[in-house]
Amino acid sequence: MKVLKRINLPTQIIIALVLGVILGSILHGNKDIINYIQPFGDVFINLIKMLVVPIVFCSLALSISNVGDTKTIGRYGGKTLLYFIIMTSFAIFMGLIFGNLFKPGVGLNPDLLPKGDISKYESTAKAAEQSTYGNHLIDTIVNIIPTNIFEAFASGELLPVIFFSVFFGLALAAIGQKAQPVKDFLGGALEAVFWMIGKVLLLAPIAVFAFITTTIITFGLSALIPLFKLCLTVVIAMLFFIFIVLGIVSRICGVKITQIIKLLKNDLMLAFSTASSEAVLPTVMKKMERFGVPRDIASFVLPTGYSFNLDGAAMYQSIAALFVAQLYGVHLSIGEQILLMITLMLTSKGMAGVPGASIVVLLTTLGSVGLNPQGLALIIGVDRILEMLRTCVNVLGNSVATIFIAKTEGVYDKKQGEEYLKTI
């Protein structure tokens, strides 16, 4: 135990990741043992989810109560949604470009590829197909307003929680001094929850070991071999998006993308290992504040982005769609690819928070351009591994978005950010 205390948390996570790969490779195919390993990862994620909603509510309500200006809040919301729409559209567009350039599905025989099980996603997809793509988005907007805030808290639905937090914060601002006891309580509660997060994160190496081990046991590293070209295309596309697209946005804000990666390196490592954005939401919010982003912007933009700005997922979906088309020899015209881009945009917004969202989105949209959704069964083996990568892009993209919104509002403290970087 004393030895572990001398090893910092990032190093522990790396060790856990390596050990998970080794043990998973040894036990590959022995799925019975997953039932004994998986719970360790599930407990960690459940603990994080338990604390995410209190952090979002306390932080956002407290911040909004201090701002107290509906025009300012409205401006935040408008800028944020516009940014999300532009960046998600660009991510899908970049995915189509790289998919056409590298042609990951050309030259493969679908009959020789191992097929995975997509049945657990099909029921969700069929339910979604019963309404139009526009209705998915409309339903999402309507459901932002909770009928029961305690139900929203219990289910961990971030968008209704964000809506209520903003509304509650405005109410606190409106009643003035009478709200001070409530604000004091929220401030104290926020500090207490962040203390709890610090303790929960000590379990991160165990969770990483559990998730990596079960992933390798289930799919194996051998799943990457027949779909190597697809994996390579996704990796190159996402690296391009990070260092060129997000790099340009970061430069506009007066920072380098490498500085943001340095800032979030531990969070990105944890997000990659667990394939969960929620696992790092509390710590990323805290780091954004220390990096010079006001709390009201960080606590609004980051949680909203986890539902509306999944750049990595959007890019992967467009590449995967082209992969299926190329695999079966279906040529998609420019018009059909534009239709695919629009459909992916609308459907992905309507699928915010759905488990296995990327596969569900693809199942509901491939038919719009005449593709066989069953082709997705051929990429299930690498989907979990690629999900780890796209989770990192999602986290990084939303962090850059937070800095960008703060910069456009003229409230980003670059000097504070530079000073904080020196301490890392």
GROMACS .gro file of C-alpha atoms in nm:
model
  424
    1MET     CA    1   0.000   0.000   0.000
    2LYS     CA    2   0.288   0.236   0.084
    3VAL     CA    3   0.441   0.164  -0.257
    4LEU     CA    4   0.114   0.260  -0.430
    5LYS     CA    5   0.101   0.591  -0.241
    6ARG     CA    6   0.444   0.679  -0.382
    7ILE     CA    7   0.321   0.622  -0.739
    8ASN     CA    8   0.114   0.912  -0.873
    9LEU     CA    9  -0.235   0.849  -1.010
   10PRO     CA   10  -0.152   0.889  -1.384
   11THR     CA   11   0.127   0.632  -1.353
   12GLN     CA   12  -0.108   0.396  -1.169
   13ILE     CA   13  -0.360   0.431  -1.453
   14ILE     CA   14  -0.094   0.352  -1.716
   15ILE     CA   15   0.017   0.045  -1.521
   16ALA     CA   16  -0.346  -0.066  -1.487
   17LEU     CA   17  -0.401  -0.020  -1.861
   18VAL     CA   18  -0.096  -0.229  -1.952
   19LEU     CA   19  -0.186  -0.503  -1.703
   20GLY     CA   20  -0.543  -0.503  -1.837
   21VAL     CA   21  -0.420  -0.558  -2.193
   22ILE     CA   22  -0.191  -0.842  -2.081
   23LEU     CA   23  -0.453  -1.021  -1.868
   24GLY     CA   24  -0.726  -0.962  -2.127
   25SER     CA   25  -0.508  -1.115  -2.399
   26ILE     CA   26  -0.435  -1.419  -2.181
   27LEU     CA   27  -0.805  -1.469  -2.098
   28HIS     CA   28  -0.939  -1.375  -2.443
   29GLY     CA   29  -1.259  -1.565  -2.517
   30ASN     CA   30  -1.315  -1.668  -2.156
   31LYS     CA   31  -1.626  -1.452  -2.118
   32ASP     CA   32  -1.747  -1.616  -1.796
   33ILE     CA   33  -1.478  -1.436  -1.600
   34ILE     CA   34  -1.611  -1.098  -1.718
   35ASN     CA   35  -1.889  -1.124  -1.460
   36TYR     CA   36  -1.626  -1.112  -1.186
   37ILE     CA   37  -1.415  -0.829  -1.332
   38GLN     CA   38  -1.672  -0.594  -1.488
   39PRO     CA   39  -1.838  -0.494  -1.155
   40PHE     CA   40  -1.519  -0.317  -1.042
   41GLY     CA   41  -1.546  -0.081  -1.337
   42ASP     CA   42  -1.923  -0.044  -1.303
   43VAL     CA   43  -1.890   0.058  -0.936
   44PHE     CA   44  -1.647   0.336  -1.032
   45ILE     CA   45  -1.874   0.470  -1.309
   46ASN     CA   46  -2.176   0.456  -1.077
   47LEU     CA   47  -1.989   0.653  -0.812
   48ILE     CA   48  -1.896   0.918  -1.069
   49LYS     CA   49  -2.252   0.937  -1.204
   50MET     CA   50  -2.379   0.970  -0.846
   51LEU     CA   51  -2.176   1.289  -0.809
   52VAL     CA   52  -2.208   1.443  -1.157
   53VAL     CA   53  -2.563   1.575  -1.111
   54PRO     CA   54  -2.495   1.740  -0.771
   55ILE     CA   55  -2.185   1.907  -0.914
   56VAL     CA   56  -2.367   2.037  -1.223
   57PHE     CA   57  -2.664   2.161  -1.018
   58CYS     CA   58  -2.467   2.328  -0.738
   59SER     CA   59  -2.205   2.480  -0.967
   60LEU     CA   60  -2.444   2.607  -1.234
   61ALA     CA   61  -2.715   2.737  -0.997
   62LEU     CA   62  -2.455   2.918  -0.786
   63SER     CA   63  -2.282   3.069  -1.090
   64ILE     CA   64  -2.606   3.183  -1.256
   65SER     CA   65  -2.725   3.338  -0.929
   66ASN     CA   66  -2.410   3.551  -0.926
   67VAL     CA   67  -2.453   3.654  -1.291
   68GLY     CA   68  -2.826   3.719  -1.254
   69ASP     CA   69  -2.872   3.861  -1.605
   70THR     CA   70  -3.109   3.677  -1.839
   71LYS     CA   71  -2.962   3.853  -2.144
   72THR     CA   72  -2.615   3.729  -2.057
   73ILE     CA   73  -2.740   3.375  -1.999
   74GLY     CA   74  -2.933   3.386  -2.328
   75ARG     CA   75  -2.620   3.502  -2.508
   76TYR     CA   76  -2.421   3.216  -2.357
   77GLY     CA   77  -2.683   2.967  -2.475
   78GLY     CA   78  -2.710   3.109  -2.827
   79LYS     CA   79  -2.334   3.118  -2.883
   80THR     CA   80  -2.288   2.772  -2.737
   81LEU     CA   81  -2.554   2.603  -2.952
   82LEU     CA   82  -2.432   2.780  -3.269
   83TYR     CA   83  -2.075   2.669  -3.196
   84PHE     CA   84  -2.190   2.311  -3.134
   85ILE     CA   85  -2.386   2.296  -3.461
   86ILE     CA   86  -2.092   2.431  -3.663
   87MET     CA   87  -1.831   2.205  -3.504
   88THR     CA   88  -2.044   1.889  -3.520
   89SER     CA   89  -2.124   1.958  -3.886
   90PHE     CA   90  -1.756   2.011  -3.956
   91ALA     CA   91  -1.665   1.688  -3.775
   92ILE     CA   92  -1.913   1.491  -3.990
   93PHE     CA   93  -1.781   1.664  -4.303
   94MET     CA   94  -1.421   1.579  -4.211
   95GLY     CA   95  -1.522   1.218  -4.154
   96LEU     CA   96  -1.670   1.201  -4.503
   97ILE     CA   97  -1.354   1.352  -4.653
   98PHE     CA   98  -1.125   1.099  -4.483
   99GLY     CA   99  -1.365   0.814  -4.559
  100ASN     CA  100  -1.356   0.901  -4.929
  101LEU     CA  101  -0.982   0.958  -4.926
  102PHE     CA  102  -0.874   0.636  -4.750
  103LYS     CA  103  -1.167   0.413  -4.861
  104PRO     CA  104  -1.146   0.180  -4.557
  105GLY     CA  105  -1.415  -0.059  -4.686
  106VAL     CA  106  -1.274  -0.114  -5.035
  107GLY     CA  107  -1.115  -0.454  -5.100
  108LEU     CA  108  -1.271  -0.632  -4.802
  109ASN     CA  109  -1.496  -0.935  -4.833
  110PRO     CA  110  -1.789  -0.900  -4.588
  111ASP     CA  111  -1.838  -1.277  -4.586
  112LEU     CA  112  -1.491  -1.325  -4.436
  113LEU     CA  113  -1.526  -1.067  -4.157
  114PRO     CA  114  -1.639  -1.174  -3.808
  115LYS     CA  115  -1.989  -1.052  -3.721
  116GLY     CA  116  -2.087  -0.906  -3.387
  117ASP     CA  117  -2.427  -0.891  -3.219
  118ILE     CA  118  -2.620  -0.567  -3.275
  119SER     CA  119  -2.957  -0.696  -3.153
  120LYS     CA  120  -2.937  -0.499  -2.828
  121TYR     CA  121  -2.924  -0.175  -3.031
  122GLU     CA  122  -3.198  -0.265  -3.279
  123SER     CA  123  -3.494  -0.219  -3.044
  124THR     CA  124  -3.382   0.135  -2.962
  125ALA     CA  125  -3.324   0.208  -3.329
  126LYS     CA  126  -3.667   0.074  -3.432
  127ALA     CA  127  -3.836   0.293  -3.173
  128ALA     CA  128  -3.649   0.592  -3.310
  129GLU     CA  129  -3.744   0.511  -3.669
  130GLN     CA  130  -4.116   0.537  -3.588
  131SER     CA  131  -4.088   0.915  -3.596
  132THR     CA  132  -3.915   1.153  -3.835
  133TYR     CA  133  -3.562   1.278  -3.776
  134GLY     CA  134  -3.698   1.623  -3.704
  135ASN     CA  135  -3.917   1.480  -3.430
  136HIS     CA  136  -3.611   1.330  -3.259
  137LEU     CA  137  -3.471   1.679  -3.223
  138ILE     CA  138  -3.806   1.828  -3.124
  139ASP     CA  139  -3.857   1.559  -2.860
  140THR     CA  140  -3.513   1.630  -2.720
  141ILE     CA  141  -3.590   2.002  -2.695
  142VAL     CA  142  -3.928   1.937  -2.530
  143ASN     CA  143  -3.775   1.689  -2.285
  144ILE     CA  144  -3.521   1.948  -2.172
  145ILE     CA  145  -3.802   2.082  -1.952
  146PRO     CA  146  -3.847   1.823  -1.675
  147THR     CA  147  -4.193   1.729  -1.552
  148ASN     CA  148  -4.034   1.612  -1.229
  149ILE     CA  149  -3.695   1.752  -1.135
  150PHE     CA  150  -3.633   1.475  -0.880
  151GLU     CA  151  -3.690   1.216  -1.152
  152ALA     CA  152  -3.438   1.399  -1.373
  153PHE     CA  153  -3.190   1.405  -1.085
  154ALA     CA  154  -3.242   1.035  -1.017
  155SER     CA  155  -3.202   0.932  -1.382
  156GLY     CA  156  -2.897   1.154  -1.433
  157GLU     CA  157  -3.044   1.337  -1.732
  158LEU     CA  158  -2.811   1.634  -1.771
  159LEU     CA  159  -3.016   1.857  -2.002
  160PRO     CA  160  -3.321   1.881  -1.771
  161VAL     CA  161  -3.086   1.931  -1.475
  162ILE     CA  162  -2.909   2.213  -1.662
  163PHE     CA  163  -3.243   2.379  -1.747
  164PHE     CA  164  -3.363   2.363  -1.385
  165SER     CA  165  -3.025   2.480  -1.252
  166VAL     CA  166  -3.028   2.788  -1.475
  167PHE     CA  167  -3.390   2.867  -1.384
  168PHE     CA  168  -3.320   2.814  -1.013
  169GLY     CA  169  -3.007   3.031  -1.032
  170LEU     CA  170  -3.205   3.313  -1.193
  171ALA     CA  171  -3.464   3.281  -0.916
  172LEU     CA  172  -3.192   3.312  -0.651
  173ALA     CA  173  -3.062   3.625  -0.823
  174ALA     CA  174  -3.413   3.772  -0.838
  175ILE     CA  175  -3.486   3.742  -0.464
  176GLY     CA  176  -3.160   3.910  -0.366
  177GLN     CA  177  -3.034   3.889  -0.008
  178LYS     CA  178  -3.296   3.631   0.091
  179ALA     CA  179  -3.111   3.381  -0.130
  180GLN     CA  180  -2.782   3.412   0.060
  181PRO     CA  181  -2.839   3.111   0.291
  182VAL     CA  182  -2.922   2.895  -0.011
  183LYS     CA  183  -2.613   3.020  -0.197
  184ASP     CA  184  -2.397   2.947   0.107
  185PHE     CA  185  -2.540   2.596   0.119
  186LEU     CA  186  -2.474   2.540  -0.253
  187GLY     CA  187  -2.117   2.663  -0.215
  188GLY     CA  188  -2.051   2.432   0.079
  189ALA     CA  189  -2.220   2.139  -0.094
  190LEU     CA  190  -2.008   2.195  -0.405
  191GLU     CA  191  -1.685   2.183  -0.207
  192ALA     CA  192  -1.802   1.868  -0.030
  193VAL     CA  193  -1.888   1.693  -0.357
  194PHE     CA  194  -1.551   1.785  -0.510
  195TRP     CA  195  -1.385   1.631  -0.201
  196MET     CA  196  -1.586   1.314  -0.266
  197ILE     CA  197  -1.475   1.316  -0.632
  198GLY     CA  198  -1.113   1.329  -0.519
  199LYS     CA  199  -1.162   1.016  -0.311
  200VAL     CA  200  -1.353   0.832  -0.586
  201LEU     CA  201  -1.074   0.903  -0.837
  202LEU     CA  202  -0.838   0.699  -0.620
  203LEU     CA  203  -1.030   0.398  -0.752
  204ALA     CA  204  -0.963   0.495  -1.115
  205PRO     CA  205  -0.673   0.249  -1.171
  206ILE     CA  206  -0.892  -0.043  -1.057
  207ALA     CA  207  -1.170   0.071  -1.292
  208VAL     CA  208  -0.928   0.113  -1.583
  209PHE     CA  209  -0.790  -0.237  -1.524
  210ALA     CA  210  -1.144  -0.381  -1.518
  211PHE     CA  211  -1.261  -0.201  -1.834
  212ILE     CA  212  -0.951  -0.276  -2.041
  213THR     CA  213  -0.941  -0.639  -1.931
  214THR     CA  214  -1.309  -0.703  -2.014
  215THR     CA  215  -1.277  -0.521  -2.348
  216ILE     CA  216  -0.980  -0.735  -2.457
  217ILE     CA  217  -1.142  -1.055  -2.325
  218THR     CA  218  -1.458  -0.980  -2.526
  219PHE     CA  219  -1.313  -0.856  -2.854
  220GLY     CA  220  -0.941  -0.930  -2.844
  221LEU     CA  221  -0.666  -0.736  -3.016
  222SER     CA  222  -0.710  -0.969  -3.314
  223ALA     CA  223  -1.035  -0.785  -3.398
  224LEU     CA  224  -0.820  -0.493  -3.513
  225ILE     CA  225  -0.637  -0.691  -3.783
  226PRO     CA  226  -0.908  -0.735  -4.053
  227LEU     CA  227  -1.037  -0.383  -3.989
  228PHE     CA  228  -0.696  -0.220  -3.957
  229LYS     CA  229  -0.763   0.021  -4.244
  230LEU     CA  230  -1.087   0.140  -4.082
  231CYS     CA  231  -0.911   0.190  -3.749
  232LEU     CA  232  -0.624   0.375  -3.917
  233THR     CA  233  -0.867   0.603  -4.102
  234VAL     CA  234  -1.049   0.689  -3.779
  235VAL     CA  235  -0.723   0.754  -3.593
  236ILE     CA  236  -0.579   0.980  -3.866
  237ALA     CA  237  -0.908   1.170  -3.904
  238MET     CA  238  -0.933   1.232  -3.531
  239LEU     CA  239  -0.569   1.339  -3.499
  240PHE     CA  240  -0.626   1.582  -3.788
  241PHE     CA  241  -0.938   1.717  -3.616
  242ILE     CA  242  -0.755   1.760  -3.285
  243PHE     CA  243  -0.436   1.924  -3.407
  244ILE     CA  244  -0.567   2.119  -3.707
  245VAL     CA  245  -0.935   2.202  -3.645
  246LEU     CA  246  -0.930   2.228  -3.266
  247GLY     CA  247  -0.578   2.366  -3.296
  248ILE     CA  248  -0.706   2.661  -3.502
  249VAL     CA  249  -0.993   2.727  -3.260
  250SER     CA  250  -0.747   2.716  -2.970
  251ARG     CA  251  -0.518   2.962  -3.146
  252ILE     CA  252  -0.812   3.200  -3.186
  253CYS     CA  253  -0.844   3.184  -2.808
  254GLY     CA  254  -0.474   3.262  -2.766
  255VAL     CA  255  -0.371   2.916  -2.646
  256LYS     CA  256  -0.214   2.611  -2.809
  257ILE     CA  257  -0.395   2.280  -2.841
  258THR     CA  258  -0.087   2.114  -2.693
  259GLN     CA  259  -0.133   2.326  -2.380
  260ILE     CA  260  -0.493   2.207  -2.344
  261ILE     CA  261  -0.381   1.846  -2.394
  262LYS     CA  262  -0.114   1.897  -2.126
  263LEU     CA  263  -0.380   2.043  -1.896
  264LEU     CA  264  -0.614   1.748  -1.949
  265LYS     CA  265  -0.364   1.465  -1.999
  266ASN     CA  266  -0.477   1.271  -1.691
  267ASP     CA  267  -0.845   1.322  -1.774
  268LEU     CA  268  -0.793   1.214  -2.135
  269MET     CA  269  -0.613   0.902  -2.015
  270LEU     CA  270  -0.904   0.816  -1.783
  271ALA     CA  271  -1.164   0.897  -2.051
  272PHE     CA  272  -0.979   0.673  -2.298
  273SER     CA  273  -0.952   0.383  -2.056
  274THR     CA  274  -1.315   0.392  -1.940
  275ALA     CA  275  -1.469   0.515  -2.269
  276SER     CA  276  -1.678   0.746  -2.050
  277SER     CA  277  -1.697   1.124  -2.078
  278GLU     CA  278  -1.891   1.146  -1.752
  279ALA     CA  279  -1.598   0.992  -1.565
  280VAL     CA  280  -1.398   1.311  -1.614
  281LEU     CA  281  -1.670   1.580  -1.625
  282PRO     CA  282  -1.619   1.699  -1.263
  283THR     CA  283  -1.240   1.723  -1.290
  284VAL     CA  284  -1.250   1.890  -1.633
  285MET     CA  285  -1.495   2.151  -1.500
  286LYS     CA  286  -1.259   2.225  -1.211
  287LYS     CA  287  -0.957   2.250  -1.441
  288MET     CA  288  -1.137   2.482  -1.683
  289GLU     CA  289  -1.206   2.718  -1.392
  290ARG     CA  290  -0.842   2.709  -1.286
  291PHE     CA  291  -0.740   2.763  -1.648
  292GLY     CA  292  -0.918   3.099  -1.654
  293VAL     CA  293  -1.272   3.012  -1.764
  294PRO     CA  294  -1.544   3.159  -1.536
  295ARG     CA  295  -1.744   2.899  -1.344
  296ASP     CA  296  -2.077   3.003  -1.498
  297ILE     CA  297  -1.948   2.929  -1.850
  298ALA     CA  298  -1.763   2.608  -1.758
  299SER     CA  299  -2.061   2.466  -1.568
  300PHE     CA  300  -2.298   2.547  -1.857
  301VAL     CA  301  -2.097   2.467  -2.170
  302LEU     CA  302  -1.932   2.140  -2.063
  303PRO     CA  303  -2.243   1.946  -1.950
  304THR     CA  304  -2.443   2.076  -2.248
  305GLY     CA  305  -2.165   1.971  -2.483
  306TYR     CA  306  -2.182   1.616  -2.351
  307SER     CA  307  -2.526   1.596  -2.511
  308PHE     CA  308  -2.491   1.823  -2.814
  309ASN     CA  309  -2.124   1.840  -2.913
  310LEU     CA  310  -1.978   1.492  -2.954
  311ASP     CA  311  -1.723   1.569  -3.226
  312GLY     CA  312  -1.545   1.234  -3.204
  313ALA     CA  313  -1.869   1.037  -3.227
  314ALA     CA  314  -1.994   1.247  -3.520
  315MET     CA  315  -1.673   1.193  -3.717
  316TYR     CA  316  -1.672   0.820  -3.646
  317GLN     CA  317  -2.035   0.783  -3.757
  318SER     CA  318  -1.969   0.939  -4.099
  319ILE     CA  319  -1.658   0.723  -4.154
  320ALA     CA  320  -1.845   0.408  -4.044
  321ALA     CA  321  -2.134   0.487  -4.281
  322LEU     CA  322  -1.895   0.520  -4.577
  323PHE     CA  323  -1.718   0.201  -4.467
  324VAL     CA  324  -2.045   0.004  -4.489
  325ALA     CA  325  -2.120   0.155  -4.832
  326GLN     CA  326  -1.774   0.070  -4.966
  327LEU     CA  327  -1.784  -0.277  -4.813
  328TYR     CA  328  -2.096  -0.367  -5.013
  329GLY     CA  329  -1.987  -0.181  -5.327
  330VAL     CA  330  -2.251   0.093  -5.296
  331HIS     CA  331  -2.147   0.425  -5.450
  332LEU     CA  332  -2.284   0.727  -5.266
  333SER     CA  333  -2.318   1.040  -5.479
  334ILE     CA  334  -2.232   1.385  -5.348
  335GLY     CA  335  -2.603   1.449  -5.295
  336GLU     CA  336  -2.646   1.127  -5.098
  337GLN     CA  337  -2.345   1.209  -4.882
  338ILE     CA  338  -2.488   1.554  -4.811
  339LEU     CA  339  -2.818   1.386  -4.716
  340LEU     CA  340  -2.624   1.147  -4.493
  341MET     CA  341  -2.447   1.442  -4.328
  342ILE     CA  342  -2.774   1.624  -4.257
  343THR     CA  343  -2.943   1.306  -4.131
  344LEU     CA  344  -2.652   1.224  -3.899
  345MET     CA  345  -2.661   1.578  -3.763
  346LEU     CA  346  -3.034   1.570  -3.686
  347THR     CA  347  -3.043   1.215  -3.554
  348SER     CA  348  -2.737   1.249  -3.332
  349LYS     CA  349  -2.889   1.552  -3.158
  350GLY     CA  350  -3.209   1.358  -3.100
  351MET     CA  351  -3.017   1.062  -2.958
  352ALA     CA  352  -2.839   1.251  -2.682
  353GLY     CA  353  -2.794   1.025  -2.382
  354VAL     CA  354  -2.896   0.700  -2.555
  355PRO     CA  355  -2.670   0.404  -2.457
  356GLY     CA  356  -2.454   0.292  -2.751
  357ALA     CA  357  -2.560   0.612  -2.928
  358SER     CA  358  -2.319   0.585  -3.222
  359ILE     CA  359  -2.444   0.241  -3.329
  360VAL     CA  360  -2.808   0.342  -3.270
  361VAL     CA  361  -2.762   0.659  -3.478
  362LEU     CA  362  -2.607   0.459  -3.762
  363LEU     CA  363  -2.881   0.195  -3.748
  364THR     CA  364  -3.146   0.465  -3.789
  365THR     CA  365  -2.970   0.663  -4.063
  366LEU     CA  366  -2.805   0.416  -4.301
  367GLY     CA  367  -3.140   0.330  -4.456
  368SER     CA  368  -3.184   0.693  -4.565
  369VAL     CA  369  -2.913   0.643  -4.829
  370GLY     CA  370  -3.003   0.284  -4.919
  371LEU     CA  371  -2.744   0.104  -4.706
  372ASN     CA  372  -2.793  -0.222  -4.518
  373PRO     CA  373  -2.771  -0.147  -4.143
  374GLN     CA  374  -2.669  -0.509  -4.079
  375GLY     CA  375  -2.326  -0.414  -4.211
  376LEU     CA  376  -2.266  -0.256  -3.870
  377ALA     CA  377  -2.241  -0.605  -3.722
  378LEU     CA  378  -1.903  -0.629  -3.896
  379ILE     CA  379  -1.752  -0.337  -3.702
  380ILE     CA  380  -1.888  -0.415  -3.354
  381GLY     CA  381  -1.558  -0.588  -3.271
  382VAL     CA  382  -1.362  -0.263  -3.301
  383ASP     CA  383  -1.639  -0.024  -3.198
  384ARG     CA  384  -1.556  -0.044  -2.827
  385ILE     CA  385  -1.186   0.019  -2.892
  386LEU     CA  386  -1.261   0.313  -3.124
  387GLU     CA  387  -1.513   0.442  -2.869
  388MET     CA  388  -1.223   0.493  -2.630
  389LEU     CA  389  -1.054   0.719  -2.884
  390ARG     CA  390  -1.363   0.917  -2.980
  391THR     CA  391  -1.440   0.975  -2.611
  392CYS     CA  392  -1.107   1.157  -2.583
  393VAL     CA  393  -1.197   1.373  -2.883
  394ASN     CA  394  -1.538   1.449  -2.729
  395VAL     CA  395  -1.377   1.561  -2.402
  396LEU     CA  396  -1.113   1.769  -2.578
  397GLY     CA  397  -1.367   1.925  -2.815
  398ASN     CA  398  -1.595   2.037  -2.533
  399SER     CA  399  -1.302   2.176  -2.336
  400VAL     CA  400  -1.195   2.386  -2.634
  401ALA     CA  401  -1.558   2.497  -2.676
  402THR     CA  402  -1.563   2.617  -2.316
  403ILE     CA  403  -1.250   2.827  -2.364
  404PHE     CA  404  -1.383   2.961  -2.696
  405ILE     CA  405  -1.715   3.079  -2.546
  406ALA     CA  406  -1.529   3.245  -2.258
  407LYS     CA  407  -1.295   3.415  -2.507
  408THR     CA  408  -1.580   3.549  -2.722
  409GLU     CA  409  -1.747   3.682  -2.407
  410GLY     CA  410  -1.425   3.863  -2.318
  411VAL     CA  411  -1.400   3.689  -1.980
  412TYR     CA  412  -1.125   3.433  -2.044
  413ASP     CA  413  -0.832   3.501  -1.809
  414LYS     CA  414  -0.534   3.398  -2.021
  415LYS     CA  415  -0.282   3.504  -1.758
  416GLN     CA  416  -0.448   3.282  -1.497
  417GLY     CA  417  -0.439   2.995  -1.746
  418GLU     CA  418  -0.069   3.041  -1.811
  419GLU     CA  419   0.006   3.052  -1.438
  420TYR     CA  420  -0.196   2.735  -1.379
  421LEU     CA  421  -0.012   2.551  -1.658
  422LYS     CA  422   0.318   2.621  -1.480
  423THR     CA  423   0.195   2.424  -1.179
  424ILE     CA  424   0.121   2.109  -1.384
   0.00000   0.00000   0.00000
